[in-house]
Amino acid sequence: MTVAAITADRLAAADAHYRGCRLCEHRCGVDRTAGERGPCKAGPVARVFRQRVEYGDERLIAPSHLFYLSGCDLRCVFCINELNAFDPRRGDELTPELFRAAVEAGRPLQPRTLQWVGGEPTIHLPAVLAAMAGCPDLPRVVWKTDLHGTPEAYDLLDGVVDLYLADFKFGNNGCGRRIGGVERYTDILSRNLRLVAGRTDLIIRHLLLPGHTECCYRPIVTWLAGHLPTVKFSLREGYLPHWQANHYQELGRPLSRREIESARRIAADAGLHLVS
Amino acid sequence: MKPPKTRDEGPVSEITILPDGRVYVFGLTRPLVEVLAALPRQESGWREMEPPAGREHPGGVVPRAEPPP
Ligand code: SF4
């Protein structure tokens, strides 16, 4: 990441989204500075509900200093961060001062990467760029994203982000609608994956969901094998029912051993490049 | 216009009404459909809200597995 890429022009272009927001594919166009709110409910202030150095990410990026921003453009019914993810009023205001102090406090733990996570950081992109602009000496920057942003938003991250850690959650638009809360999920994801894959380092994560092997996992693996066969693929097997998951019959239980083994086999048979 | 069929799975509904009158809904439930159906709207108004086309399975509704394009 180079702070030099965060030019005044780029900051101004990012800031313009707060007055007519098209940062995510809801493309609602609201003026967040005037108090209008889109479905993400975010205003012009990003808030950090947690920040700390963590060790549980993929070996390529851990240890990582994670900055969790509240607010999201999706509504995954199994979200591990629950209300912190969906209520953008939670947490402390992200300012350049708060960010710099937190980065300095984390340095003794020697994080290899700095990671923006949510909720969804893309909906707060202007505030994030402004925070990083004043901080020249950062580790590699990881953008942990649902990849439901617009190409305009990802253009603003070009040259700023060193690695996208992108969730590919659902393998069909129906599941994206039913348990992710968004339309045209796979259409948007497949477009954005191709977009960011050509730009910088990329790890695609999939959180294996109980009961979704055939409708979601297998189509995702098939698509990746066909379109991004060498991409790094991280299969997350630690699903537990969070948030509203217990109201969705198939999601109200942990994964079975058989589901996990079958998923590993499917990825191996497809020749995907698994990372852990 | 008939409102879409819904299956009340989630316990939470979230509505956002934009200044220009667009309505976004997460977690559409039958009572909410009835309220929204009473509002004047354009024919395309249910686009955000259509239920998944799916088949039944013991775990609930499993939408059609369309491979990503
Ligand atoms: S980020 Fe929020 S305000 Fe911006 S387009 Fe998406 S839903 Fe609308």
Short mmCIF file of C-alpha atoms and ligand atoms in Angstrom, two decimals:
data_model
loop_
_atom_site.label_atom_id
_atom_site.label_comp_id
_atom_site.label_asym_id
_atom_site.label_seq_id
_atom_site.Cartn_x
_atom_site.Cartn_y
_atom_site.Cartn_z
CA MET A 1 0.00 0.00 0.00
CA THR A 2 1.19 3.43 -0.73
CA VAL A 3 -0.25 6.45 1.01
CA ALA A 4 0.83 8.42 -2.05
CA ALA A 5 -2.03 6.73 -3.91
CA ILE A 6 -4.48 8.53 -1.62
CA THR A 7 -4.35 11.80 -3.50
CA ALA A 8 -6.49 14.85 -2.85
CA ASP A 9 -8.42 14.02 -6.03
CA ARG A 10 -9.09 10.52 -4.83
CA LEU A 11 -10.23 11.76 -1.43
CA ALA A 12 -12.56 14.25 -3.11
CA ALA A 13 -13.96 11.57 -5.43
CA ALA A 14 -14.55 9.29 -2.46
CA ASP A 15 -16.15 12.06 -0.44
CA ALA A 16 -18.58 12.80 -3.26
CA HIS A 17 -20.23 9.45 -2.51
CA TYR A 18 -21.34 10.78 0.84
CA ARG A 19 -23.46 13.31 -1.05
CA GLY A 20 -24.84 10.84 -3.61
CA CYS A 21 -23.85 7.39 -2.52
CA ARG A 22 -23.06 4.62 -4.95
CA LEU A 23 -20.52 2.76 -2.89
CA CYS A 24 -22.47 -0.49 -2.85
CA GLU A 25 -24.74 -2.15 -5.35
CA HIS A 26 -27.88 -0.91 -3.64
CA ARG A 27 -26.86 2.28 -5.50
CA CYS A 28 -29.41 4.21 -3.51
CA GLY A 29 -27.84 7.62 -4.20
CA VAL A 30 -28.73 9.21 -0.88
CA ASP A 31 -27.03 12.29 0.50
CA ARG A 32 -25.54 10.90 3.68
CA THR A 33 -24.27 14.33 4.73
CA ALA A 34 -27.85 15.67 4.70
CA GLY A 35 -29.13 12.99 7.04
CA GLU A 36 -30.53 10.73 4.34
CA ARG A 37 -29.95 7.02 4.85
CA GLY A 38 -29.91 4.10 2.48
CA PRO A 39 -30.53 0.49 3.41
CA CYS A 40 -27.11 0.28 5.06
CA LYS A 41 -28.21 3.11 7.38
CA ALA A 42 -24.70 4.57 7.37
CA GLY A 43 -24.09 8.30 7.60
CA PRO A 44 -20.88 10.21 6.86
CA VAL A 45 -19.16 8.96 10.01
CA ALA A 46 -17.51 5.53 10.21
CA ARG A 47 -17.35 3.92 13.61
CA VAL A 48 -14.91 1.35 14.96
CA PHE A 49 -16.63 -1.14 17.24
CA ARG A 50 -13.49 -3.21 17.82
CA GLN A 51 -9.83 -3.02 16.91
CA ARG A 52 -7.09 -5.41 17.92
CA VAL A 53 -4.30 -7.59 16.59
CA GLU A 54 -5.66 -11.06 15.81
CA TYR A 55 -4.03 -14.35 14.92
CA GLY A 56 -6.89 -16.38 13.42
CA ASP A 57 -6.69 -15.30 9.79
CA GLU A 58 -4.98 -17.13 6.95
CA ARG A 59 -1.23 -17.58 7.46
CA LEU A 60 -0.52 -15.26 4.54
CA ILE A 61 -1.94 -12.29 6.43
CA ALA A 62 -1.74 -13.13 10.16
CA PRO A 63 -1.08 -11.62 12.58
CA SER A 64 -3.32 -8.84 11.43
CA HIS A 65 -4.43 -5.61 13.05
CA LEU A 66 -8.17 -5.57 12.44
CA PHE A 67 -10.35 -2.48 12.44
CA TYR A 68 -14.01 -3.47 12.65
CA LEU A 69 -16.41 -0.86 11.28
CA SER A 70 -20.10 -1.03 12.12
CA GLY A 71 -22.69 -0.95 9.35
CA CYS A 72 -23.22 -3.26 6.39
CA ASP A 73 -24.96 -3.39 3.03
CA LEU A 74 -25.89 -7.06 3.44
CA ARG A 75 -28.11 -8.66 6.08
CA CYS A 76 -26.72 -12.17 6.44
CA VAL A 77 -28.97 -13.93 8.92
CA PHE A 78 -26.02 -15.87 10.38
CA CYS A 79 -23.71 -12.87 10.92
CA ILE A 80 -21.16 -13.49 13.64
CA ASN A 81 -20.94 -9.77 14.49
CA GLU A 82 -24.69 -9.45 14.90
CA LEU A 83 -25.91 -5.92 15.76
CA ASN A 84 -22.41 -4.49 15.73
CA ALA A 85 -22.34 -5.28 12.03
CA PHE A 86 -25.73 -3.85 11.19
CA ASP A 87 -26.03 -0.76 13.36
CA PRO A 88 -23.60 1.90 12.09
CA ARG A 89 -24.16 3.99 15.21
CA ARG A 90 -22.07 1.57 17.24
CA GLY A 91 -18.46 2.23 18.12
CA ASP A 92 -16.05 5.14 18.25
CA GLU A 93 -15.77 7.60 15.42
CA LEU A 94 -12.98 6.72 13.02
CA THR A 95 -10.75 9.78 12.87
CA PRO A 96 -7.15 10.04 11.64
CA GLU A 97 -6.16 10.59 15.28
CA LEU A 98 -7.94 7.50 16.58
CA PHE A 99 -6.54 5.44 13.73
CA ARG A 100 -2.95 6.61 14.20
CA ALA A 101 -3.07 6.00 17.95
CA ALA A 102 -4.49 2.50 17.47
CA VAL A 103 -1.89 1.62 14.85
CA GLU A 104 0.89 2.75 17.17
CA ALA A 105 -0.59 0.80 20.09
CA GLY A 106 -0.68 -2.35 17.94
CA ARG A 107 2.87 -2.07 16.59
CA PRO A 108 4.61 -3.92 19.46
CA LEU A 109 2.61 -7.02 18.46
CA GLN A 110 4.18 -6.78 15.01
CA PRO A 111 1.13 -7.28 12.80
CA ARG A 112 2.07 -8.25 9.25
CA THR A 113 -1.07 -6.67 7.87
CA LEU A 114 -3.64 -4.04 8.69
CA GLN A 115 -7.16 -5.16 7.93
CA TRP A 116 -10.40 -3.26 7.36
CA VAL A 117 -13.38 -5.39 8.22
CA GLY A 118 -17.01 -4.87 9.13
CA GLY A 119 -19.83 -4.96 8.81
CA GLU A 120 -18.57 -3.88 5.44
CA PRO A 121 -15.74 -1.36 5.12
CA THR A 122 -16.61 -0.43 1.53
CA ILE A 123 -19.64 1.56 2.68
CA HIS A 124 -17.22 3.71 4.72
CA LEU A 125 -14.51 3.99 2.11
CA PRO A 126 -14.17 7.81 2.22
CA ALA A 127 -13.58 7.83 5.97
CA VAL A 128 -11.10 4.97 5.73
CA LEU A 129 -9.08 6.66 3.00
CA ALA A 130 -9.01 9.88 5.02
CA ALA A 131 -7.79 7.98 8.10
CA MET A 132 -5.02 6.19 6.22
CA ALA A 133 -3.91 9.28 4.33
CA GLY A 134 -2.30 10.67 7.45
CA CYS A 135 -0.46 7.48 8.33
CA PRO A 136 2.48 6.80 6.00
CA ASP A 137 4.09 3.85 7.76
CA LEU A 138 1.45 1.13 7.54
CA PRO A 139 1.79 -2.62 7.09
CA ARG A 140 0.19 -4.24 4.03
CA VAL A 141 -3.47 -3.29 3.82
CA VAL A 142 -6.11 -6.02 3.61
CA TRP A 143 -9.66 -5.18 2.56
CA LYS A 144 -12.04 -7.78 3.97
CA THR A 145 -15.13 -7.34 1.84
CA ASP A 146 -18.47 -8.87 0.94
CA LEU A 147 -17.62 -7.74 -2.60
CA HIS A 148 -21.05 -6.18 -3.01
CA GLY A 149 -19.48 -2.81 -3.72
CA THR A 150 -19.64 -0.96 -7.02
CA PRO A 151 -16.77 -0.87 -9.52
CA GLU A 152 -16.57 2.87 -8.75
CA ALA A 153 -15.86 2.04 -5.13
CA TYR A 154 -13.20 -0.55 -5.95
CA ASP A 155 -11.59 1.91 -8.36
CA LEU A 156 -11.04 4.19 -5.39
CA LEU A 157 -9.15 1.40 -3.61
CA ASP A 158 -6.90 0.61 -6.53
CA GLY A 159 -3.27 1.03 -5.49
CA VAL A 160 -4.32 1.53 -1.88
CA VAL A 161 -5.20 -2.03 -0.96
CA ASP A 162 -2.58 -4.79 -1.07
CA LEU A 163 -4.90 -7.74 -0.72
CA TYR A 164 -8.62 -8.34 -1.01
CA LEU A 165 -10.00 -10.90 1.39
CA ALA A 166 -13.29 -11.45 -0.36
CA ASP A 167 -16.23 -13.46 0.88
CA PHE A 168 -18.03 -15.59 -1.68
CA LYS A 169 -20.97 -16.54 0.50
CA PHE A 170 -23.75 -17.84 -1.73
CA GLY A 171 -23.70 -19.85 -4.93
CA ASN A 172 -27.01 -18.65 -6.33
CA ASN A 173 -29.13 -15.53 -6.32
CA GLY A 174 -31.96 -17.16 -4.39
CA CYS A 175 -29.81 -17.87 -1.33
CA GLY A 176 -28.28 -14.41 -1.64
CA ARG A 177 -31.77 -12.98 -1.40
CA ARG A 178 -33.12 -15.30 1.27
CA ILE A 179 -30.26 -15.33 3.77
CA GLY A 180 -28.08 -12.43 2.59
CA GLY A 181 -30.78 -9.88 1.90
CA VAL A 182 -29.58 -8.73 -1.52
CA GLU A 183 -30.64 -9.12 -5.12
CA ARG A 184 -28.46 -10.44 -7.98
CA TYR A 185 -25.84 -11.65 -5.53
CA THR A 186 -23.89 -14.02 -7.77
CA ASP A 187 -24.09 -11.68 -10.76
CA ILE A 188 -22.46 -8.93 -8.71
CA LEU A 189 -19.94 -11.19 -7.04
CA SER A 190 -18.73 -12.82 -10.23
CA ARG A 191 -18.28 -9.41 -11.88
CA ASN A 192 -16.41 -7.98 -8.89
CA LEU A 193 -14.23 -11.04 -8.45
CA ARG A 194 -13.01 -10.73 -12.01
CA LEU A 195 -12.44 -7.03 -11.44
CA VAL A 196 -10.32 -7.24 -8.30
CA ALA A 197 -8.53 -10.45 -9.29
CA GLY A 198 -6.82 -8.57 -12.07
CA ARG A 199 -5.64 -5.80 -9.79
CA THR A 200 -4.01 -7.10 -6.67
CA ASP A 201 -3.56 -10.09 -4.40
CA LEU A 202 -6.77 -11.92 -3.59
CA ILE A 203 -7.95 -14.58 -1.17
CA ILE A 204 -11.49 -15.82 -1.62
CA ARG A 205 -13.14 -17.04 1.53
CA HIS A 206 -16.16 -19.22 1.80
CA LEU A 207 -17.83 -19.91 5.11
CA LEU A 208 -19.31 -23.36 4.66
CA LEU A 209 -22.99 -23.26 5.65
CA PRO A 210 -24.93 -26.29 6.87
CA GLY A 211 -27.37 -27.54 4.27
CA HIS A 212 -25.91 -25.39 1.49
CA THR A 213 -23.39 -27.71 -0.09
CA GLU A 214 -25.29 -28.32 -3.31
CA CYS A 215 -27.00 -24.95 -3.74
CA CYS A 216 -24.09 -22.72 -2.70
CA TYR A 217 -20.75 -24.41 -2.12
CA ARG A 218 -20.57 -26.61 -5.20
CA PRO A 219 -21.59 -23.86 -7.65
CA ILE A 220 -19.00 -21.55 -6.09
CA VAL A 221 -16.24 -24.13 -6.48
CA THR A 222 -17.33 -24.87 -10.03
CA TRP A 223 -17.31 -21.18 -10.92
CA LEU A 224 -13.90 -20.60 -9.38
CA ALA A 225 -12.41 -23.63 -11.11
CA GLY A 226 -13.73 -22.32 -14.41
CA HIS A 227 -12.92 -18.63 -14.06
CA LEU A 228 -10.20 -18.13 -11.43
CA PRO A 229 -8.54 -21.54 -11.19
CA THR A 230 -5.35 -20.33 -9.54
CA VAL A 231 -6.93 -18.02 -6.98
CA LYS A 232 -6.22 -18.65 -3.30
CA PHE A 233 -9.28 -20.24 -1.76
CA SER A 234 -9.89 -20.33 1.97
CA LEU A 235 -12.55 -22.74 3.17
CA ARG A 236 -13.85 -21.72 6.60
CA GLU A 237 -15.30 -24.64 8.52
CA GLY A 238 -16.13 -23.02 11.85
CA TYR A 239 -19.77 -22.09 11.26
CA LEU A 240 -21.93 -21.70 14.36
CA PRO A 241 -25.49 -20.35 14.39
CA HIS A 242 -25.39 -16.65 15.23
CA TRP A 243 -27.78 -13.71 14.97
CA GLN A 244 -31.06 -14.97 13.41
CA ALA A 245 -29.71 -18.27 12.13
CA ASN A 246 -31.83 -20.33 14.50
CA HIS A 247 -34.94 -19.13 12.71
CA TYR A 248 -33.72 -20.73 9.50
CA GLN A 249 -34.15 -24.42 9.91
CA GLU A 250 -31.09 -25.64 8.05
CA LEU A 251 -28.83 -22.97 9.59
CA GLY A 252 -29.61 -23.68 13.22
CA ARG A 253 -26.88 -26.27 13.75
CA PRO A 254 -23.10 -26.57 13.39
CA LEU A 255 -21.63 -28.29 10.36
CA SER A 256 -21.46 -32.05 10.35
CA ARG A 257 -18.13 -33.84 9.94
CA ARG A 258 -19.49 -35.32 6.72
CA GLU A 259 -20.28 -31.87 5.28
CA ILE A 260 -16.77 -30.66 6.05
CA GLU A 261 -15.07 -33.70 4.55
CA SER A 262 -17.26 -33.54 1.48
CA ALA A 263 -16.44 -29.85 1.00
CA ARG A 264 -12.71 -30.51 1.21
CA ARG A 265 -13.05 -33.28 -1.34
CA ILE A 266 -15.07 -31.09 -3.73
CA ALA A 267 -12.41 -28.35 -3.59
CA ALA A 268 -9.57 -30.84 -4.04
CA ASP A 269 -11.31 -32.56 -6.95
CA ALA A 270 -11.78 -29.18 -8.62
CA GLY A 271 -8.07 -28.48 -8.23
CA LEU A 272 -8.54 -25.28 -6.25
CA HIS A 273 -5.57 -23.69 -4.53
CA LEU A 274 -6.57 -24.05 -0.88
CA VAL A 275 -4.93 -21.82 1.72
CA SER A 276 -5.33 -21.91 5.47
CA MET B 1 -51.14 -5.97 -8.14
CA LYS B 2 -50.81 -9.00 -5.93
CA PRO B 3 -48.00 -8.88 -3.37
CA PRO B 4 -45.46 -11.70 -3.54
CA LYS B 5 -45.85 -14.85 -1.49
CA THR B 6 -43.68 -14.78 1.58
CA ARG B 7 -42.40 -17.31 4.03
CA ASP B 8 -41.93 -15.76 7.46
CA GLU B 9 -38.57 -17.12 8.51
CA GLY B 10 -36.72 -14.20 10.10
CA PRO B 11 -38.02 -12.51 13.24
CA VAL B 12 -36.78 -9.06 12.25
CA SER B 13 -37.91 -6.73 9.50
CA GLU B 14 -36.03 -3.64 8.53
CA ILE B 15 -37.52 -0.97 6.30
CA THR B 16 -35.74 1.95 4.71
CA ILE B 17 -37.80 4.58 2.94
CA LEU B 18 -35.70 6.80 0.74
CA PRO B 19 -36.49 10.47 0.19
CA ASP B 20 -37.73 9.72 -3.33
CA GLY B 21 -40.16 7.11 -2.05
CA ARG B 22 -38.23 3.95 -2.80
CA VAL B 23 -38.65 1.31 -0.13
CA TYR B 24 -35.98 -1.23 0.78
CA VAL B 25 -36.94 -4.13 2.97
CA PHE B 26 -34.80 -6.70 4.69
CA GLY B 27 -36.70 -9.57 6.32
CA LEU B 28 -40.07 -9.42 4.61
CA THR B 29 -42.87 -10.95 6.66
CA ARG B 30 -46.54 -11.50 5.91
CA PRO B 31 -47.79 -8.64 8.15
CA LEU B 32 -45.30 -6.32 6.51
CA VAL B 33 -46.39 -7.41 3.04
CA GLU B 34 -49.95 -6.55 3.96
CA VAL B 35 -48.96 -3.07 5.09
CA LEU B 36 -46.83 -2.44 2.03
CA ALA B 37 -49.47 -3.81 -0.30
CA ALA B 38 -51.77 -1.06 0.87
CA LEU B 39 -49.35 1.65 -0.23
CA PRO B 40 -49.48 3.18 -3.70
CA ARG B 41 -46.49 2.11 -5.77
CA GLN B 42 -45.16 1.41 -9.22
CA GLU B 43 -45.64 -1.99 -10.81
CA SER B 44 -41.94 -2.70 -10.46
CA GLY B 45 -42.15 -2.02 -6.73
CA TRP B 46 -41.73 -5.60 -5.61
CA ARG B 47 -38.44 -6.17 -7.32
CA GLU B 48 -36.46 -6.02 -4.10
CA MET B 49 -38.88 -8.23 -2.31
CA GLU B 50 -39.64 -11.25 -4.42
CA PRO B 51 -39.31 -14.51 -2.52
CA PRO B 52 -36.83 -17.06 -3.80
CA ALA B 53 -38.12 -19.44 -6.42
CA GLY B 54 -37.39 -22.70 -4.71
CA ARG B 55 -38.24 -26.23 -3.88
CA GLU B 56 -38.97 -27.49 -0.44
CA HIS B 57 -36.54 -29.56 1.55
CA PRO B 58 -36.46 -30.58 5.19
CA GLY B 59 -34.27 -27.64 6.05
CA GLY B 60 -36.71 -25.08 4.66
CA VAL B 61 -36.70 -23.47 1.25
CA VAL B 62 -33.74 -24.27 -0.91
CA PRO B 63 -33.66 -21.88 -3.81
CA ARG B 64 -32.81 -23.16 -7.23
CA ALA B 65 -29.08 -23.73 -7.54
CA GLU B 66 -28.25 -21.44 -10.43
CA PRO B 67 -24.52 -21.57 -11.09
CA PRO B 68 -22.96 -18.13 -11.06
CA PRO B 69 -22.56 -16.69 -14.54
S1 SF4 C 1 -23.34 2.18 0.90
FE1 SF4 C 1 -25.31 2.59 1.91
S2 SF4 C 1 -25.86 4.65 1.29
FE2 SF4 C 1 -24.26 3.92 -0.14
S3 SF4 C 1 -25.33 2.98 -1.90
FE3 SF4 C 1 -24.96 1.35 -0.40
S4 SF4 C 1 -26.82 1.28 0.89
FE4 SF4 C 1 -26.82 3.26 -0.21
#
